[in-house]
mmCIF file of C-alpha atoms in Angstrom:
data_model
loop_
_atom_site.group_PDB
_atom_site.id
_atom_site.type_symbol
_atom_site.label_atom_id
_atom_site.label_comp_id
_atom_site.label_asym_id
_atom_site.label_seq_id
_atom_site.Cartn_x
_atom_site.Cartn_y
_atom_site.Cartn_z
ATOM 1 C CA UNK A 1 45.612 0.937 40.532
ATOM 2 C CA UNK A 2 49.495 1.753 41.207
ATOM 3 C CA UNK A 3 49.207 1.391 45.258
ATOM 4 C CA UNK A 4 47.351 -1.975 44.146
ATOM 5 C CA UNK A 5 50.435 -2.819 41.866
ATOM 6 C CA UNK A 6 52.950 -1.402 44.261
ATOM 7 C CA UNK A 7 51.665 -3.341 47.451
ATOM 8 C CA UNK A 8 51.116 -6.939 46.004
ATOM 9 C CA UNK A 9 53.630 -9.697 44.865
ATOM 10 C CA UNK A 10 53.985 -7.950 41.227
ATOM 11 C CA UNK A 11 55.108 -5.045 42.653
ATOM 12 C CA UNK A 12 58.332 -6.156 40.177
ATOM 13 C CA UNK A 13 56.376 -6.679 37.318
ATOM 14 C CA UNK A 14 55.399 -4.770 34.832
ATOM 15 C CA UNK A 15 52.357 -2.391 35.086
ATOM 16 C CA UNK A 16 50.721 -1.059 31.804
ATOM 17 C CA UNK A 17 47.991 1.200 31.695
ATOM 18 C CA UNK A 18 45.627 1.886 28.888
ATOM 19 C CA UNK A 19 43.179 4.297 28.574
ATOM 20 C CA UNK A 20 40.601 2.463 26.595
ATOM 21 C CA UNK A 21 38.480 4.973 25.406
ATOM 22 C CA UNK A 22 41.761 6.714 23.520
ATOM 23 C CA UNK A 23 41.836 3.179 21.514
ATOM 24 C CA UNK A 24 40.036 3.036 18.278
ATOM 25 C CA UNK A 25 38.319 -0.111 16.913
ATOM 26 C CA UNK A 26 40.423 -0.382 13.839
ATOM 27 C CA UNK A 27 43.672 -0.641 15.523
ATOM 28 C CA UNK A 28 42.421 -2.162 18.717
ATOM 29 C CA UNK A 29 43.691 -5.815 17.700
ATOM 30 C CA UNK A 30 47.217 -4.653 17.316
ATOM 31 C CA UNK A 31 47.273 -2.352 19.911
ATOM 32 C CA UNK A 32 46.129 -5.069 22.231
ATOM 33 C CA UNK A 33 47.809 -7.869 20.886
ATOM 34 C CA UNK A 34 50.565 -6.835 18.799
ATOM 35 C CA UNK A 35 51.564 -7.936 15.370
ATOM 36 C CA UNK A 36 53.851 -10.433 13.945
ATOM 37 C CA UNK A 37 55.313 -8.746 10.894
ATOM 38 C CA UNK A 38 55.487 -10.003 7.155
ATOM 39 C CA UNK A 39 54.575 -6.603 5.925
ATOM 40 C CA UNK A 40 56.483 -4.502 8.764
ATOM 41 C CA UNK A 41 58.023 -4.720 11.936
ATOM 42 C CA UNK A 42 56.639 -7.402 14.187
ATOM 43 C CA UNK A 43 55.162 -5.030 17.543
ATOM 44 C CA UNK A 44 54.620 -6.535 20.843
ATOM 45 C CA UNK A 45 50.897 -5.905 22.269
ATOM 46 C CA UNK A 46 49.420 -4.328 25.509
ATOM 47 C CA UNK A 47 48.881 -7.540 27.099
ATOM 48 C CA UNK A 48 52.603 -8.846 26.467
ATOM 49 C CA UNK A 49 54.262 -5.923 27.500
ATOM 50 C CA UNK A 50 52.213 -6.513 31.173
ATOM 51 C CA UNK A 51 53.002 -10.136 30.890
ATOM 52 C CA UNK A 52 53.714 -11.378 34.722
ATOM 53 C CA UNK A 53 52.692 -8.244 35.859
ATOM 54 C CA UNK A 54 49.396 -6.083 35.728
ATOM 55 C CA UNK A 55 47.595 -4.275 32.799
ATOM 56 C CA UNK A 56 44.969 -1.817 33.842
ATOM 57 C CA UNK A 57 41.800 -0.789 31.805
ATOM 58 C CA UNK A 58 41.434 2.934 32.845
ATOM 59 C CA UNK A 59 38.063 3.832 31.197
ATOM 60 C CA UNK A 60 36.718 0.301 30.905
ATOM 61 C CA UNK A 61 32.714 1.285 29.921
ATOM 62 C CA UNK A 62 34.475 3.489 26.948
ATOM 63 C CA UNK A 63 35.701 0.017 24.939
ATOM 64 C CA UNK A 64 34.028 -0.401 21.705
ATOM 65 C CA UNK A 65 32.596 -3.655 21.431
ATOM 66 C CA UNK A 66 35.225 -5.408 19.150
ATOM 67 C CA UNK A 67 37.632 -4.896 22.109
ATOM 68 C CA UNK A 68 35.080 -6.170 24.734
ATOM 69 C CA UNK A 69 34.749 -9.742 22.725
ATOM 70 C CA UNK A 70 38.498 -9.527 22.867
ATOM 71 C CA UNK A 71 38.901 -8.960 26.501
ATOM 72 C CA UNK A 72 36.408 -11.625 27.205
ATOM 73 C CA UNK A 73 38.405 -14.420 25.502
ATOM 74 C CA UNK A 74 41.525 -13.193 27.253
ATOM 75 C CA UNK A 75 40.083 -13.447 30.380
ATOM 76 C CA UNK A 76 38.803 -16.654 30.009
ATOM 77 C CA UNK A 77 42.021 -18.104 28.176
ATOM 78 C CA UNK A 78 44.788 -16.163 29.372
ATOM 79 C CA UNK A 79 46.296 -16.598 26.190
ATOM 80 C CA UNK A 80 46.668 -14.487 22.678
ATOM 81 C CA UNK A 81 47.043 -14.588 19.225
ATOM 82 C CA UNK A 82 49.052 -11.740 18.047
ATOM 83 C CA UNK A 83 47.665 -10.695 14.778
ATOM 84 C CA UNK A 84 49.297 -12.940 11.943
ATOM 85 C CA UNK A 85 50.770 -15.620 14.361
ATOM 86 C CA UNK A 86 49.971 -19.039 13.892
ATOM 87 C CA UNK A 87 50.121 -20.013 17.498
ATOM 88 C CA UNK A 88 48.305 -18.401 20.910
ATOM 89 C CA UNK A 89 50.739 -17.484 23.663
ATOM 90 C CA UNK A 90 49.757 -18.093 27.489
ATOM 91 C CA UNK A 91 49.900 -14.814 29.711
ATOM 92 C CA UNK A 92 50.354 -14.880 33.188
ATOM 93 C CA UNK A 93 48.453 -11.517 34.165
ATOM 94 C CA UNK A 94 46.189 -9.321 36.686
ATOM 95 C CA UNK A 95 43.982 -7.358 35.404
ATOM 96 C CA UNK A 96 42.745 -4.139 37.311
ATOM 97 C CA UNK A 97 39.632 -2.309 35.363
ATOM 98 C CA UNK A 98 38.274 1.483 36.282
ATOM 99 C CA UNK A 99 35.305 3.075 35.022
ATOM 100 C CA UNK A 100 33.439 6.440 36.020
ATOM 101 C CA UNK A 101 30.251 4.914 34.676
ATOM 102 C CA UNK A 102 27.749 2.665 35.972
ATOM 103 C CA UNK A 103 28.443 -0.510 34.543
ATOM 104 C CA UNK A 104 24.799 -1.919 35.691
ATOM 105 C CA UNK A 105 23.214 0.770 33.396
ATOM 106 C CA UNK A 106 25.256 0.079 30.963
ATOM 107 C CA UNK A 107 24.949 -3.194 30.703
ATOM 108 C CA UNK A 108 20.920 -2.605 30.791
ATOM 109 C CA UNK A 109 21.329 -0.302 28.240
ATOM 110 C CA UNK A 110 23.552 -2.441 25.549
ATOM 111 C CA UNK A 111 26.205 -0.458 25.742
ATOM 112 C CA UNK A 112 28.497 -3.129 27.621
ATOM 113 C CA UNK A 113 28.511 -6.679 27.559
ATOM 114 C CA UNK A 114 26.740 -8.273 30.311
ATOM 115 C CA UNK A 115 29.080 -11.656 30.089
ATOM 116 C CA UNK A 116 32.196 -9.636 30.454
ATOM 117 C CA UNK A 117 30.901 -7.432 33.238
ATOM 118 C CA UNK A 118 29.702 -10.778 35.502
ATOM 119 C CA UNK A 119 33.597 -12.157 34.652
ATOM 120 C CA UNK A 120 35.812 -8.635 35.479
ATOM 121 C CA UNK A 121 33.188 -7.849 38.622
ATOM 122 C CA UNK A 122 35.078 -9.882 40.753
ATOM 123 C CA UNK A 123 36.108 -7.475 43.404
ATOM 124 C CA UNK A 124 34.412 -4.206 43.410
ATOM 125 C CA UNK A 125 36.230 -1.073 45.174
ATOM 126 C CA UNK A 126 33.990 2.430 44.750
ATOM 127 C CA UNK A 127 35.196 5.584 45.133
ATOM 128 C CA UNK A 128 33.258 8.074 45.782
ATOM 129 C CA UNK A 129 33.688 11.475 44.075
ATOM 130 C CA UNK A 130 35.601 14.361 45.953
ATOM 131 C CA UNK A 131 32.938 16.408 46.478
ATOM 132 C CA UNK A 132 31.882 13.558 49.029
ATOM 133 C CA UNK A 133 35.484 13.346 50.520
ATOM 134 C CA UNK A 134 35.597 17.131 51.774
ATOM 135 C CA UNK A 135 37.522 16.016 54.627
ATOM 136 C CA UNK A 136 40.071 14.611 51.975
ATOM 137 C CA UNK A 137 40.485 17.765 49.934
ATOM 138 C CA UNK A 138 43.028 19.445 52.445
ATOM 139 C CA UNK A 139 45.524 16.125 52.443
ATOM 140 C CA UNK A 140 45.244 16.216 48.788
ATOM 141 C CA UNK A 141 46.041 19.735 48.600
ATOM 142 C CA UNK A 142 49.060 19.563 50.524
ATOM 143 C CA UNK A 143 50.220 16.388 48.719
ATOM 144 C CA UNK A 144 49.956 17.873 45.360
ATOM 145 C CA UNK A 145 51.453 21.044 46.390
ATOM 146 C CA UNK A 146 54.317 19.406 47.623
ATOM 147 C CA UNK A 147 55.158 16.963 44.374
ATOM 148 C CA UNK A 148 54.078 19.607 42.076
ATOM 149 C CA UNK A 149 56.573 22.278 43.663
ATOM 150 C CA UNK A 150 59.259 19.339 44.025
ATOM 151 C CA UNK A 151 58.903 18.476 40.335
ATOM 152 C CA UNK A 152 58.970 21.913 39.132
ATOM 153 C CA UNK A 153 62.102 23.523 41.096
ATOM 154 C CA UNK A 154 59.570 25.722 43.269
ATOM 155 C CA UNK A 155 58.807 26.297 46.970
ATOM 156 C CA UNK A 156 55.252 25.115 47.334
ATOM 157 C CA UNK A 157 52.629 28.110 47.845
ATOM 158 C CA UNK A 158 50.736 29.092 50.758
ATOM 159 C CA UNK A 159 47.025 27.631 50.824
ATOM 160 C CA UNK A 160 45.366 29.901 53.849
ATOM 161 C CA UNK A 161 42.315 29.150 55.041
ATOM 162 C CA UNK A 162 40.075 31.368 52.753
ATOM 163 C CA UNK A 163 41.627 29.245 50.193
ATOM 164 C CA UNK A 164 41.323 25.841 51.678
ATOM 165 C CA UNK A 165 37.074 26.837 52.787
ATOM 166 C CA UNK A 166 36.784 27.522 49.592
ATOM 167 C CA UNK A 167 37.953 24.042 47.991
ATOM 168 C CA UNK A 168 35.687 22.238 50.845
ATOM 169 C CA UNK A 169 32.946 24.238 49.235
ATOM 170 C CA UNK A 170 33.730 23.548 45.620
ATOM 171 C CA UNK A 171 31.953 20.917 43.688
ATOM 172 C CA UNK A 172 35.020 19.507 41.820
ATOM 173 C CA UNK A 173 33.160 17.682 38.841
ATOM 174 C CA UNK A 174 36.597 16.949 37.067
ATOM 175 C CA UNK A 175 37.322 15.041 40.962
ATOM 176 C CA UNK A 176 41.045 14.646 41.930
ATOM 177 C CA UNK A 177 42.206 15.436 38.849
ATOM 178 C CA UNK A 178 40.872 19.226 38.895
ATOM 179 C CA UNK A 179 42.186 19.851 42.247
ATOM 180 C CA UNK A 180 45.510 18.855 40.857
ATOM 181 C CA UNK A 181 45.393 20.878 37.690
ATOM 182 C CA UNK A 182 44.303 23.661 39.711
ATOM 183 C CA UNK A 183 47.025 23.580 42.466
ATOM 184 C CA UNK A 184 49.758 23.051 39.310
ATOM 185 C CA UNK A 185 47.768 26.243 37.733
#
């Protein structure tokens, strides 16, 4: 989602991410789109603070279904009502969604919205897990060795190739995130 951001014309522009499975219900209206404030501070929301840019939806199949209805109307308006405004405000976004679920199933199953699945399905990029990337592993290795050591005042280790066999081996159910957790280890 980044490279995506980085390498089109709002490569300027904000980019927000938001893991939407760490949002709750309760506070998913402000969260998303802010507050204006008689009781307390007024708060800007998710989708204002990417305004002009891109917002992400890491997570996507984990929204609770308060915040689906919500995205829907977003996406079909491209405007919001912060919560105790009087007036919607356009947004001029991209959205970028990611999900390690099957959205099909889910959708079969009730547990997403089928109307907002047929509107964010526009263009579909899959990625398959790691463990069906082996000849990716050693690239990744390297790469991570290198920012990790760079970011934590360290020469990078020495992955032989005992080492390296051994990730091309592995099954790496936590993906690209456990190999980089387990070159920082």
């Amino acid at each position: 989602a980044r490279t995506l951001h980085a390498m089109s014309d709002r490569a300027e522009k904000p980019f927000v991410a938001v893991n939407c499975a760490a949002i709750s219900s309760e506070n998913c209206a402000e969260e998303l789109f802010g507050k204006v404030g008689d009781n307390g501070p007024s708060r800007d929301g998710l989708f204002l603070l990417a305004d002009g840019g891109v917002l992400f939806l890491d997570e996507v199949a984990q929204m609770p279904d308060k915040m689906q209805a919500a995205l829907l109307r977003v996406l079909e308006d491209q405007r919001i009502r912060p919560v105790g405004a009087e007036r919607e405000i356009p947004l001029n976004l991209r959205f970028l969604f990611a999900t390690n679920a099957d959205l099909q199933q889910a959708v079969a199953e009730g547990r997403f919205r089928a109307d907002l699945y047929h509107r964010i399905n526009v263009v579909q990029i899959d990625m398959p897990p790691l463990r069906e990337r082996v000849e990716d592993i050693v690239e990744l290795a390297a790469l991570f060795m290198e920012q990790l050591s760079t970011s934590l005042g360290m020469p990078p280790l020495e992955m032989n190739e005992a080492t390296l066999l051994k990730f091309s081996r592995y099954d790496w159910p936590g993906n690209v995130r456990e190999l980089r957790n387990l070159i920082e280890r």
